[in-house]
């Protein structure tokens, strides 16, 4: 009997320890105090269950918006919960390829670290440079330290207001605490519907490498638009994305 009690307590500890550790930080405490009711209100309005959800973050640079998608426990499709505007932007359309280029990355990423004591209020770090970036970016100085964060300044990150990063950070903590080890973050230049890459090519005159890169992102965008499901994405020898 003692053995089973120990195992049960251990499992509970494992499930709640990430959130508990985050709540030791005063900014995270404030985020929960101010925003948990607000965030739960979004779920109620959209008729989405708050219990045990997974999170997907999608960003569009041209529109300068971040979308928050939720997959309820026991379901296989995501539903749009809320949309947040960037509060500042940097660079132009096209992927990040070098340290200091002020570009916001484009591609398929995931949240790799939580920083509740950031210089930019609260920060969620993405895994730039990823495998694709390491192939296509400057080999010695590709850059790094890319975050979704507060404090409306950026030289390549995605900034939200301090007020809104509280909500996104809280959602990410909840998802991680629910057992979601990797929270996907997809960053697109625009909504890559048919004809959009050609339109961007005329408007921004990108290099052929960038156009080819956008074309490899297009099926990822369109598949999710059609299915509201996330497929595993691979990276080819030339840095292109594919299923």
JSON list of C-alpha atoms in Angstrom, two decimals:
[
{"chain": "A", "resi": 1, "resn": "UNK", "atom": "CA", "xyz": [0.00, 0.00, 0.00]},
{"chain": "A", "resi": 2, "resn": "UNK", "atom": "CA", "xyz": [2.79, 2.44, 0.91]},
{"chain": "A", "resi": 3, "resn": "UNK", "atom": "CA", "xyz": [4.43, 1.69, -2.45]},
{"chain": "A", "resi": 4, "resn": "UNK", "atom": "CA", "xyz": [1.31, 2.64, -4.39]},
{"chain": "A", "resi": 5, "resn": "UNK", "atom": "CA", "xyz": [0.83, 5.82, -2.34]},
{"chain": "A", "resi": 6, "resn": "UNK", "atom": "CA", "xyz": [4.44, 6.76, -3.08]},
{"chain": "A", "resi": 7, "resn": "UNK", "atom": "CA", "xyz": [3.97, 6.18, -6.81]},
{"chain": "A", "resi": 8, "resn": "UNK", "atom": "CA", "xyz": [0.76, 8.22, -6.87]},
{"chain": "A", "resi": 9, "resn": "UNK", "atom": "CA", "xyz": [2.36, 11.13, -5.03]},
{"chain": "A", "resi": 10, "resn": "UNK", "atom": "CA", "xyz": [5.39, 10.94, -7.33]},
{"chain": "A", "resi": 11, "resn": "UNK", "atom": "CA", "xyz": [3.15, 11.11, -10.42]},
{"chain": "A", "resi": 12, "resn": "UNK", "atom": "CA", "xyz": [1.27, 14.10, -9.04]},
{"chain": "A", "resi": 13, "resn": "UNK", "atom": "CA", "xyz": [4.56, 15.83, -8.26]},
{"chain": "A", "resi": 14, "resn": "UNK", "atom": "CA", "xyz": [5.85, 15.14, -11.76]},
{"chain": "A", "resi": 15, "resn": "UNK", "atom": "CA", "xyz": [2.69, 16.58, -13.29]},
{"chain": "A", "resi": 16, "resn": "UNK", "atom": "CA", "xyz": [2.65, 19.80, -11.28]},
{"chain": "A", "resi": 17, "resn": "UNK", "atom": "CA", "xyz": [6.33, 20.49, -10.67]},
{"chain": "A", "resi": 18, "resn": "UNK", "atom": "CA", "xyz": [6.93, 22.60, -13.79]},
{"chain": "A", "resi": 19, "resn": "UNK", "atom": "CA", "xyz": [4.07, 24.96, -13.02]},
{"chain": "A", "resi": 20, "resn": "UNK", "atom": "CA", "xyz": [5.05, 25.07, -9.35]},
{"chain": "A", "resi": 21, "resn": "UNK", "atom": "CA", "xyz": [8.61, 26.00, -10.23]},
{"chain": "A", "resi": 22, "resn": "UNK", "atom": "CA", "xyz": [7.41, 28.74, -12.58]},
{"chain": "A", "resi": 23, "resn": "UNK", "atom": "CA", "xyz": [5.06, 30.15, -9.94]},
{"chain": "A", "resi": 24, "resn": "UNK", "atom": "CA", "xyz": [8.03, 30.79, -7.68]},
{"chain": "A", "resi": 25, "resn": "UNK", "atom": "CA", "xyz": [8.77, 33.77, -9.91]},
{"chain": "A", "resi": 26, "resn": "UNK", "atom": "CA", "xyz": [6.85, 36.93, -9.03]},
{"chain": "A", "resi": 27, "resn": "UNK", "atom": "CA", "xyz": [6.09, 37.80, -12.67]},
{"chain": "A", "resi": 28, "resn": "UNK", "atom": "CA", "xyz": [4.50, 34.42, -13.29]},
{"chain": "A", "resi": 29, "resn": "UNK", "atom": "CA", "xyz": [2.48, 34.77, -10.08]},
{"chain": "A", "resi": 30, "resn": "UNK", "atom": "CA", "xyz": [1.21, 38.13, -11.29]},
{"chain": "A", "resi": 31, "resn": "UNK", "atom": "CA", "xyz": [0.40, 36.65, -14.69]},
{"chain": "A", "resi": 32, "resn": "UNK", "atom": "CA", "xyz": [-1.79, 34.01, -13.07]},
{"chain": "A", "resi": 33, "resn": "UNK", "atom": "CA", "xyz": [-3.39, 36.48, -10.67]},
{"chain": "A", "resi": 34, "resn": "UNK", "atom": "CA", "xyz": [-4.27, 38.93, -13.44]},
{"chain": "A", "resi": 35, "resn": "UNK", "atom": "CA", "xyz": [-4.80, 36.70, -16.44]},
{"chain": "A", "resi": 36, "resn": "UNK", "atom": "CA", "xyz": [-5.95, 33.21, -15.51]},
{"chain": "A", "resi": 37, "resn": "UNK", "atom": "CA", "xyz": [-9.61, 34.28, -15.40]},
{"chain": "A", "resi": 38, "resn": "UNK", "atom": "CA", "xyz": [-9.18, 36.19, -18.68]},
{"chain": "A", "resi": 39, "resn": "UNK", "atom": "CA", "xyz": [-7.60, 33.21, -20.43]},
{"chain": "A", "resi": 40, "resn": "UNK", "atom": "CA", "xyz": [-10.23, 30.81, -19.12]},
{"chain": "A", "resi": 41, "resn": "UNK", "atom": "CA", "xyz": [-12.79, 33.23, -20.51]},
{"chain": "A", "resi": 42, "resn": "UNK", "atom": "CA", "xyz": [-11.35, 32.75, -23.99]},
{"chain": "A", "resi": 43, "resn": "UNK", "atom": "CA", "xyz": [-11.79, 28.99, -23.58]},
{"chain": "A", "resi": 44, "resn": "UNK", "atom": "CA", "xyz": [-15.36, 29.41, -22.37]},
{"chain": "A", "resi": 45, "resn": "UNK", "atom": "CA", "xyz": [-16.26, 31.72, -25.25]},
{"chain": "A", "resi": 46, "resn": "UNK", "atom": "CA", "xyz": [-14.86, 29.28, -27.82]},
{"chain": "A", "resi": 47, "resn": "UNK", "atom": "CA", "xyz": [-16.34, 26.28, -25.96]},
{"chain": "A", "resi": 48, "resn": "UNK", "atom": "CA", "xyz": [-12.91, 24.68, -25.59]},
{"chain": "A", "resi": 49, "resn": "UNK", "atom": "CA", "xyz": [-11.98, 22.63, -22.53]},
{"chain": "A", "resi": 50, "resn": "UNK", "atom": "CA", "xyz": [-9.20, 24.13, -20.38]},
{"chain": "A", "resi": 51, "resn": "UNK", "atom": "CA", "xyz": [-8.23, 20.76, -18.89]},
{"chain": "A", "resi": 52, "resn": "UNK", "atom": "CA", "xyz": [-5.19, 19.02, -20.35]},
{"chain": "A", "resi": 53, "resn": "UNK", "atom": "CA", "xyz": [-4.87, 20.99, -23.59]},
{"chain": "A", "resi": 54, "resn": "UNK", "atom": "CA", "xyz": [-1.97, 21.15, -26.07]},
{"chain": "A", "resi": 55, "resn": "UNK", "atom": "CA", "xyz": [-0.79, 24.43, -27.56]},
{"chain": "A", "resi": 56, "resn": "UNK", "atom": "CA", "xyz": [0.30, 25.47, -31.07]},
{"chain": "A", "resi": 57, "resn": "UNK", "atom": "CA", "xyz": [1.60, 28.96, -31.85]},
{"chain": "A", "resi": 58, "resn": "UNK", "atom": "CA", "xyz": [1.48, 30.33, -35.40]},
{"chain": "A", "resi": 59, "resn": "UNK", "atom": "CA", "xyz": [2.82, 33.72, -36.49]},
{"chain": "A", "resi": 60, "resn": "UNK", "atom": "CA", "xyz": [2.52, 35.74, -39.69]},
{"chain": "A", "resi": 61, "resn": "UNK", "atom": "CA", "xyz": [5.12, 38.43, -40.26]},
{"chain": "A", "resi": 62, "resn": "UNK", "atom": "CA", "xyz": [3.30, 40.46, -42.92]},
{"chain": "A", "resi": 63, "resn": "UNK", "atom": "CA", "xyz": [0.17, 40.75, -40.76]},
{"chain": "A", "resi": 64, "resn": "UNK", "atom": "CA", "xyz": [2.29, 41.00, -37.60]},
{"chain": "A", "resi": 65, "resn": "UNK", "atom": "CA", "xyz": [0.05, 38.65, -35.63]},
{"chain": "A", "resi": 66, "resn": "UNK", "atom": "CA", "xyz": [0.45, 35.62, -33.38]},
{"chain": "A", "resi": 67, "resn": "UNK", "atom": "CA", "xyz": [-2.29, 33.00, -33.37]},
{"chain": "A", "resi": 68, "resn": "UNK", "atom": "CA", "xyz": [-2.89, 30.70, -30.41]},
{"chain": "A", "resi": 69, "resn": "UNK", "atom": "CA", "xyz": [-4.35, 27.31, -31.30]},
{"chain": "A", "resi": 70, "resn": "UNK", "atom": "CA", "xyz": [-5.57, 24.75, -28.76]},
{"chain": "A", "resi": 71, "resn": "UNK", "atom": "CA", "xyz": [-6.02, 20.99, -29.04]},
{"chain": "A", "resi": 72, "resn": "UNK", "atom": "CA", "xyz": [-8.36, 19.68, -26.39]},
{"chain": "A", "resi": 73, "resn": "UNK", "atom": "CA", "xyz": [-7.48, 16.53, -24.50]},
{"chain": "A", "resi": 74, "resn": "UNK", "atom": "CA", "xyz": [-8.76, 13.49, -26.42]},
{"chain": "A", "resi": 75, "resn": "UNK", "atom": "CA", "xyz": [-9.12, 15.36, -29.72]},
{"chain": "A", "resi": 76, "resn": "UNK", "atom": "CA", "xyz": [-6.83, 15.43, -32.74]},
{"chain": "A", "resi": 77, "resn": "UNK", "atom": "CA", "xyz": [-7.72, 18.83, -34.24]},
{"chain": "A", "resi": 78, "resn": "UNK", "atom": "CA", "xyz": [-6.70, 22.28, -33.10]},
{"chain": "A", "resi": 79, "resn": "UNK", "atom": "CA", "xyz": [-9.10, 25.19, -32.65]},
{"chain": "A", "resi": 80, "resn": "UNK", "atom": "CA", "xyz": [-8.18, 28.88, -32.79]},
{"chain": "A", "resi": 81, "resn": "UNK", "atom": "CA", "xyz": [-8.35, 30.39, -29.31]},
{"chain": "A", "resi": 82, "resn": "UNK", "atom": "CA", "xyz": [-7.05, 33.93, -29.69]},
{"chain": "A", "resi": 83, "resn": "UNK", "atom": "CA", "xyz": [-4.94, 36.25, -31.84]},
{"chain": "A", "resi": 84, "resn": "UNK", "atom": "CA", "xyz": [-2.38, 38.79, -30.62]},
{"chain": "A", "resi": 85, "resn": "UNK", "atom": "CA", "xyz": [-0.72, 41.60, -32.60]},
{"chain": "A", "resi": 86, "resn": "UNK", "atom": "CA", "xyz": [3.03, 42.13, -32.60]},
{"chain": "A", "resi": 87, "resn": "UNK", "atom": "CA", "xyz": [3.66, 45.41, -30.79]},
{"chain": "A", "resi": 88, "resn": "UNK", "atom": "CA", "xyz": [6.84, 46.08, -32.81]},
{"chain": "A", "resi": 89, "resn": "UNK", "atom": "CA", "xyz": [8.58, 44.49, -35.77]},
{"chain": "A", "resi": 90, "resn": "UNK", "atom": "CA", "xyz": [11.99, 44.34, -37.40]},
{"chain": "A", "resi": 91, "resn": "UNK", "atom": "CA", "xyz": [13.51, 43.48, -40.74]},
{"chain": "A", "resi": 92, "resn": "UNK", "atom": "CA", "xyz": [11.40, 42.47, -43.72]},
{"chain": "A", "resi": 93, "resn": "UNK", "atom": "CA", "xyz": [9.83, 39.33, -45.12]},
{"chain": "A", "resi": 94, "resn": "UNK", "atom": "CA", "xyz": [12.27, 36.48, -45.54]},
{"chain": "A", "resi": 95, "resn": "UNK", "atom": "CA", "xyz": [14.01, 34.15, -43.09]},
{"chain": "A", "resi": 96, "resn": "UNK", "atom": "CA", "xyz": [16.74, 35.02, -40.63]},
{"chain": "A", "resi": 97, "resn": "UNK", "atom": "CA", "xyz": [20.10, 34.04, -42.05]},
{"chain": "A", "resi": 98, "resn": "UNK", "atom": "CA", "xyz": [22.78, 35.89, -40.11]},
{"chain": "A", "resi": 99, "resn": "UNK", "atom": "CA", "xyz": [23.52, 37.37, -36.70]},
{"chain": "A", "resi": 100, "resn": "UNK", "atom": "CA", "xyz": [22.65, 41.05, -36.68]},
{"chain": "A", "resi": 101, "resn": "UNK", "atom": "CA", "xyz": [20.37, 41.01, -39.74]},
{"chain": "A", "resi": 102, "resn": "UNK", "atom": "CA", "xyz": [17.37, 42.03, -37.56]},
{"chain": "A", "resi": 103, "resn": "UNK", "atom": "CA", "xyz": [15.23, 39.40, -39.27]},
{"chain": "A", "resi": 104, "resn": "UNK", "atom": "CA", "xyz": [12.47, 37.54, -37.47]},
{"chain": "A", "resi": 105, "resn": "UNK", "atom": "CA", "xyz": [13.02, 33.86, -38.37]},
{"chain": "A", "resi": 106, "resn": "UNK", "atom": "CA", "xyz": [10.66, 31.91, -40.61]},
{"chain": "A", "resi": 107, "resn": "UNK", "atom": "CA", "xyz": [10.18, 28.19, -40.32]},
{"chain": "A", "resi": 108, "resn": "UNK", "atom": "CA", "xyz": [9.13, 25.32, -38.09]},
{"chain": "A", "resi": 109, "resn": "UNK", "atom": "CA", "xyz": [10.22, 25.68, -34.47]},
{"chain": "A", "resi": 110, "resn": "UNK", "atom": "CA", "xyz": [9.26, 24.81, -30.92]},
{"chain": "A", "resi": 111, "resn": "UNK", "atom": "CA", "xyz": [9.53, 26.46, -27.50]},
{"chain": "A", "resi": 112, "resn": "UNK", "atom": "CA", "xyz": [12.82, 25.35, -25.99]},
{"chain": "A", "resi": 113, "resn": "UNK", "atom": "CA", "xyz": [12.99, 27.44, -22.86]},
{"chain": "A", "resi": 114, "resn": "UNK", "atom": "CA", "xyz": [10.93, 29.58, -20.49]},
{"chain": "A", "resi": 115, "resn": "UNK", "atom": "CA", "xyz": [12.50, 32.70, -19.02]},
{"chain": "A", "resi": 116, "resn": "UNK", "atom": "CA", "xyz": [10.32, 34.29, -16.32]},
{"chain": "A", "resi": 117, "resn": "UNK", "atom": "CA", "xyz": [13.10, 36.71, -15.31]},
{"chain": "A", "resi": 118, "resn": "UNK", "atom": "CA", "xyz": [13.81, 38.07, -18.80]},
{"chain": "A", "resi": 119, "resn": "UNK", "atom": "CA", "xyz": [15.01, 41.59, -19.54]},
{"chain": "A", "resi": 120, "resn": "UNK", "atom": "CA", "xyz": [11.93, 41.66, -21.77]},
{"chain": "A", "resi": 121, "resn": "UNK", "atom": "CA", "xyz": [9.49, 40.81, -18.97]},
{"chain": "A", "resi": 122, "resn": "UNK", "atom": "CA", "xyz": [8.47, 37.21, -19.79]},
{"chain": "A", "resi": 123, "resn": "UNK", "atom": "CA", "xyz": [10.13, 35.28, -22.62]},
{"chain": "A", "resi": 124, "resn": "UNK", "atom": "CA", "xyz": [9.54, 32.05, -24.52]},
{"chain": "A", "resi": 125, "resn": "UNK", "atom": "CA", "xyz": [12.65, 30.98, -26.43]},
{"chain": "A", "resi": 126, "resn": "UNK", "atom": "CA", "xyz": [12.37, 29.16, -29.76]},
{"chain": "A", "resi": 127, "resn": "UNK", "atom": "CA", "xyz": [14.95, 26.71, -31.12]},
{"chain": "A", "resi": 128, "resn": "UNK", "atom": "CA", "xyz": [16.52, 29.01, -33.70]},
{"chain": "A", "resi": 129, "resn": "UNK", "atom": "CA", "xyz": [18.77, 28.05, -35.42]},
{"chain": "A", "resi": 130, "resn": "UNK", "atom": "CA", "xyz": [17.05, 24.75, -36.19]},
{"chain": "A", "resi": 131, "resn": "UNK", "atom": "CA", "xyz": [18.27, 22.06, -38.60]},
{"chain": "A", "resi": 132, "resn": "UNK", "atom": "CA", "xyz": [17.08, 23.98, -41.66]},
{"chain": "A", "resi": 133, "resn": "UNK", "atom": "CA", "xyz": [18.63, 27.24, -40.45]},
{"chain": "A", "resi": 134, "resn": "UNK", "atom": "CA", "xyz": [21.97, 25.56, -39.81]},
{"chain": "A", "resi": 135, "resn": "UNK", "atom": "CA", "xyz": [22.06, 24.48, -43.45]},
{"chain": "A", "resi": 136, "resn": "UNK", "atom": "CA", "xyz": [20.87, 27.75, -44.99]},
{"chain": "A", "resi": 137, "resn": "UNK", "atom": "CA", "xyz": [22.23, 30.38, -42.59]},
{"chain": "A", "resi": 138, "resn": "UNK", "atom": "CA", "xyz": [25.70, 31.79, -42.04]},
{"chain": "A", "resi": 139, "resn": "UNK", "atom": "CA", "xyz": [27.78, 28.87, -40.83]},
{"chain": "A", "resi": 140, "resn": "UNK", "atom": "CA", "xyz": [29.77, 30.82, -38.23]},
{"chain": "A", "resi": 141, "resn": "UNK", "atom": "CA", "xyz": [27.30, 33.47, -37.09]},
{"chain": "A", "resi": 142, "resn": "UNK", "atom": "CA", "xyz": [23.68, 32.44, -37.72]},
{"chain": "A", "resi": 143, "resn": "UNK", "atom": "CA", "xyz": [22.45, 34.37, -34.69]},
{"chain": "A", "resi": 144, "resn": "UNK", "atom": "CA", "xyz": [20.34, 33.08, -31.84]},
{"chain": "A", "resi": 145, "resn": "UNK", "atom": "CA", "xyz": [18.40, 34.00, -28.70]},
{"chain": "A", "resi": 146, "resn": "UNK", "atom": "CA", "xyz": [15.09, 34.38, -30.51]},
{"chain": "A", "resi": 147, "resn": "UNK", "atom": "CA", "xyz": [12.09, 34.79, -28.23]},
{"chain": "A", "resi": 148, "resn": "UNK", "atom": "CA", "xyz": [8.43, 35.60, -28.06]},
{"chain": "A", "resi": 149, "resn": "UNK", "atom": "CA", "xyz": [8.59, 38.22, -25.32]},
{"chain": "A", "resi": 150, "resn": "UNK", "atom": "CA", "xyz": [7.18, 41.36, -23.74]},
{"chain": "A", "resi": 151, "resn": "UNK", "atom": "CA", "xyz": [8.62, 44.89, -23.76]},
{"chain": "A", "resi": 152, "resn": "UNK", "atom": "CA", "xyz": [7.87, 46.31, -27.23]},
{"chain": "A", "resi": 153, "resn": "UNK", "atom": "CA", "xyz": [11.33, 46.27, -28.80]},
{"chain": "A", "resi": 154, "resn": "UNK", "atom": "CA", "xyz": [12.86, 43.80, -31.23]},
{"chain": "A", "resi": 155, "resn": "UNK", "atom": "CA", "xyz": [15.88, 43.14, -33.41]},
{"chain": "A", "resi": 156, "resn": "UNK", "atom": "CA", "xyz": [14.57, 39.77, -34.59]},
{"chain": "A", "resi": 157, "resn": "UNK", "atom": "CA", "xyz": [12.24, 38.47, -31.89]},
{"chain": "A", "resi": 158, "resn": "UNK", "atom": "CA", "xyz": [8.43, 38.55, -31.75]},
{"chain": "A", "resi": 159, "resn": "UNK", "atom": "CA", "xyz": [7.38, 41.15, -29.17]},
{"chain": "A", "resi": 160, "resn": "UNK", "atom": "CA", "xyz": [3.98, 41.43, -27.53]},
{"chain": "A", "resi": 161, "resn": "UNK", "atom": "CA", "xyz": [2.96, 43.94, -24.90]},
{"chain": "A", "resi": 162, "resn": "UNK", "atom": "CA", "xyz": [3.79, 43.03, -21.30]},
{"chain": "A", "resi": 163, "resn": "UNK", "atom": "CA", "xyz": [0.06, 42.67, -20.74]},
{"chain": "A", "resi": 164, "resn": "UNK", "atom": "CA", "xyz": [-0.43, 40.14, -23.53]},
{"chain": "A", "resi": 165, "resn": "UNK", "atom": "CA", "xyz": [2.76, 38.13, -22.99]},
{"chain": "A", "resi": 166, "resn": "UNK", "atom": "CA", "xyz": [1.33, 37.28, -19.57]},
{"chain": "A", "resi": 167, "resn": "UNK", "atom": "CA", "xyz": [-1.49, 35.42, -21.31]},
{"chain": "A", "resi": 168, "resn": "UNK", "atom": "CA", "xyz": [0.71, 33.61, -23.83]},
{"chain": "A", "resi": 169, "resn": "UNK", "atom": "CA", "xyz": [3.28, 32.69, -21.19]},
{"chain": "A", "resi": 170, "resn": "UNK", "atom": "CA", "xyz": [0.54, 31.35, -18.90]},
{"chain": "A", "resi": 171, "resn": "UNK", "atom": "CA", "xyz": [-0.85, 29.22, -21.74]},
{"chain": "A", "resi": 172, "resn": "UNK", "atom": "CA", "xyz": [2.61, 27.83, -22.48]},
{"chain": "A", "resi": 173, "resn": "UNK", "atom": "CA", "xyz": [3.17, 26.99, -18.80]},
{"chain": "A", "resi": 174, "resn": "UNK", "atom": "CA", "xyz": [-0.16, 25.17, -18.68]},
{"chain": "A", "resi": 175, "resn": "UNK", "atom": "CA", "xyz": [0.60, 23.21, -21.86]},
{"chain": "A", "resi": 176, "resn": "UNK", "atom": "CA", "xyz": [4.07, 22.27, -20.61]},
{"chain": "A", "resi": 177, "resn": "UNK", "atom": "CA", "xyz": [2.60, 21.27, -17.27]},
{"chain": "A", "resi": 178, "resn": "UNK", "atom": "CA", "xyz": [0.07, 19.10, -19.11]},
{"chain": "A", "resi": 179, "resn": "UNK", "atom": "CA", "xyz": [3.00, 17.09, -20.47]},
{"chain": "A", "resi": 180, "resn": "UNK", "atom": "CA", "xyz": [3.56, 18.82, -23.83]},
{"chain": "A", "resi": 181, "resn": "UNK", "atom": "CA", "xyz": [7.35, 18.65, -24.05]},
{"chain": "A", "resi": 182, "resn": "UNK", "atom": "CA", "xyz": [7.61, 20.59, -27.32]},
{"chain": "A", "resi": 183, "resn": "UNK", "atom": "CA", "xyz": [5.20, 23.41, -28.07]},
{"chain": "A", "resi": 184, "resn": "UNK", "atom": "CA", "xyz": [5.29, 23.97, -31.85]},
{"chain": "A", "resi": 185, "resn": "UNK", "atom": "CA", "xyz": [5.84, 27.48, -33.20]},
{"chain": "A", "resi": 186, "resn": "UNK", "atom": "CA", "xyz": [5.46, 28.03, -36.95]},
{"chain": "A", "resi": 187, "resn": "UNK", "atom": "CA", "xyz": [6.48, 31.40, -38.36]},
{"chain": "A", "resi": 188, "resn": "UNK", "atom": "CA", "xyz": [5.37, 32.29, -41.89]},
{"chain": "A", "resi": 189, "resn": "UNK", "atom": "CA", "xyz": [6.06, 35.36, -44.04]},
{"chain": "A", "resi": 190, "resn": "UNK", "atom": "CA", "xyz": [2.35, 35.53, -44.95]},
{"chain": "A", "resi": 191, "resn": "UNK", "atom": "CA", "xyz": [-0.67, 33.25, -45.29]},
{"chain": "A", "resi": 192, "resn": "UNK", "atom": "CA", "xyz": [0.71, 31.02, -48.02]},
{"chain": "A", "resi": 193, "resn": "UNK", "atom": "CA", "xyz": [-2.42, 30.43, -50.05]},
{"chain": "A", "resi": 194, "resn": "UNK", "atom": "CA", "xyz": [-2.19, 29.71, -53.76]},
{"chain": "A", "resi": 195, "resn": "UNK", "atom": "CA", "xyz": [-0.53, 32.57, -55.62]},
{"chain": "A", "resi": 196, "resn": "UNK", "atom": "CA", "xyz": [0.84, 34.27, -52.51]},
{"chain": "A", "resi": 197, "resn": "UNK", "atom": "CA", "xyz": [4.47, 33.23, -53.01]},
{"chain": "A", "resi": 198, "resn": "UNK", "atom": "CA", "xyz": [4.35, 34.67, -56.53]},
{"chain": "A", "resi": 199, "resn": "UNK", "atom": "CA", "xyz": [2.81, 37.87, -55.17]},
{"chain": "A", "resi": 200, "resn": "UNK", "atom": "CA", "xyz": [5.49, 38.18, -52.49]},
{"chain": "A", "resi": 201, "resn": "UNK", "atom": "CA", "xyz": [8.15, 37.55, -55.12]},
{"chain": "A", "resi": 202, "resn": "UNK", "atom": "CA", "xyz": [6.92, 40.54, -57.15]},
{"chain": "A", "resi": 203, "resn": "UNK", "atom": "CA", "xyz": [6.49, 42.78, -54.11]},
{"chain": "A", "resi": 204, "resn": "UNK", "atom": "CA", "xyz": [9.74, 42.07, -52.26]},
{"chain": "A", "resi": 205, "resn": "UNK", "atom": "CA", "xyz": [12.11, 40.76, -54.96]},
{"chain": "A", "resi": 206, "resn": "UNK", "atom": "CA", "xyz": [13.60, 38.04, -52.72]},
{"chain": "A", "resi": 207, "resn": "UNK", "atom": "CA", "xyz": [16.43, 35.76, -53.80]},
{"chain": "A", "resi": 208, "resn": "UNK", "atom": "CA", "xyz": [15.62, 32.46, -55.51]},
{"chain": "A", "resi": 209, "resn": "UNK", "atom": "CA", "xyz": [16.79, 30.67, -52.35]},
{"chain": "A", "resi": 210, "resn": "UNK", "atom": "CA", "xyz": [14.17, 32.55, -50.31]},
{"chain": "A", "resi": 211, "resn": "UNK", "atom": "CA", "xyz": [11.44, 31.86, -52.87]},
{"chain": "A", "resi": 212, "resn": "UNK", "atom": "CA", "xyz": [12.28, 28.15, -52.87]},
{"chain": "A", "resi": 213, "resn": "UNK", "atom": "CA", "xyz": [12.26, 28.22, -49.07]},
{"chain": "A", "resi": 214, "resn": "UNK", "atom": "CA", "xyz": [8.81, 29.83, -49.01]},
{"chain": "A", "resi": 215, "resn": "UNK", "atom": "CA", "xyz": [7.56, 27.19, -51.44]},
{"chain": "A", "resi": 216, "resn": "UNK", "atom": "CA", "xyz": [8.70, 24.50, -48.99]},
{"chain": "A", "resi": 217, "resn": "UNK", "atom": "CA", "xyz": [6.75, 26.23, -46.20]},
{"chain": "A", "resi": 218, "resn": "UNK", "atom": "CA", "xyz": [3.59, 26.47, -48.29]},
{"chain": "A", "resi": 219, "resn": "UNK", "atom": "CA", "xyz": [2.43, 22.82, -47.89]},
{"chain": "A", "resi": 220, "resn": "UNK", "atom": "CA", "xyz": [2.91, 23.07, -44.11]},
{"chain": "A", "resi": 221, "resn": "UNK", "atom": "CA", "xyz": [0.67, 26.12, -43.96]},
{"chain": "A", "resi": 222, "resn": "UNK", "atom": "CA", "xyz": [-1.92, 24.69, -46.35]},
{"chain": "A", "resi": 223, "resn": "UNK", "atom": "CA", "xyz": [-2.08, 21.26, -44.71]},
{"chain": "A", "resi": 224, "resn": "UNK", "atom": "CA", "xyz": [-2.89, 22.79, -41.34]},
{"chain": "A", "resi": 225, "resn": "UNK", "atom": "CA", "xyz": [-5.43, 25.14, -42.90]},
{"chain": "A", "resi": 226, "resn": "UNK", "atom": "CA", "xyz": [-7.21, 22.14, -44.41]},
{"chain": "A", "resi": 227, "resn": "UNK", "atom": "CA", "xyz": [-6.98, 19.67, -41.53]},
{"chain": "A", "resi": 228, "resn": "UNK", "atom": "CA", "xyz": [-6.30, 21.69, -38.34]},
{"chain": "A", "resi": 229, "resn": "UNK", "atom": "CA", "xyz": [-3.83, 18.92, -37.56]},
{"chain": "A", "resi": 230, "resn": "UNK", "atom": "CA", "xyz": [-0.04, 19.05, -37.30]},
{"chain": "A", "resi": 231, "resn": "UNK", "atom": "CA", "xyz": [1.98, 16.60, -39.39]},
{"chain": "A", "resi": 232, "resn": "UNK", "atom": "CA", "xyz": [5.60, 15.75, -38.63]},
{"chain": "A", "resi": 233, "resn": "UNK", "atom": "CA", "xyz": [7.88, 17.98, -40.70]},
{"chain": "A", "resi": 234, "resn": "UNK", "atom": "CA", "xyz": [11.27, 16.89, -42.04]},
{"chain": "A", "resi": 235, "resn": "UNK", "atom": "CA", "xyz": [14.25, 18.87, -43.32]},
{"chain": "A", "resi": 236, "resn": "UNK", "atom": "CA", "xyz": [16.00, 17.98, -46.57]},
{"chain": "A", "resi": 237, "resn": "UNK", "atom": "CA", "xyz": [19.67, 18.19, -47.48]},
{"chain": "A", "resi": 238, "resn": "UNK", "atom": "CA", "xyz": [19.22, 21.70, -48.93]},
{"chain": "A", "resi": 239, "resn": "UNK", "atom": "CA", "xyz": [17.41, 22.98, -45.83]},
{"chain": "A", "resi": 240, "resn": "UNK", "atom": "CA", "xyz": [13.95, 22.67, -47.34]},
{"chain": "A", "resi": 241, "resn": "UNK", "atom": "CA", "xyz": [10.95, 21.51, -45.30]},
{"chain": "A", "resi": 242, "resn": "UNK", "atom": "CA", "xyz": [8.84, 18.56, -46.41]},
{"chain": "A", "resi": 243, "resn": "UNK", "atom": "CA", "xyz": [6.43, 15.93, -45.10]}
]
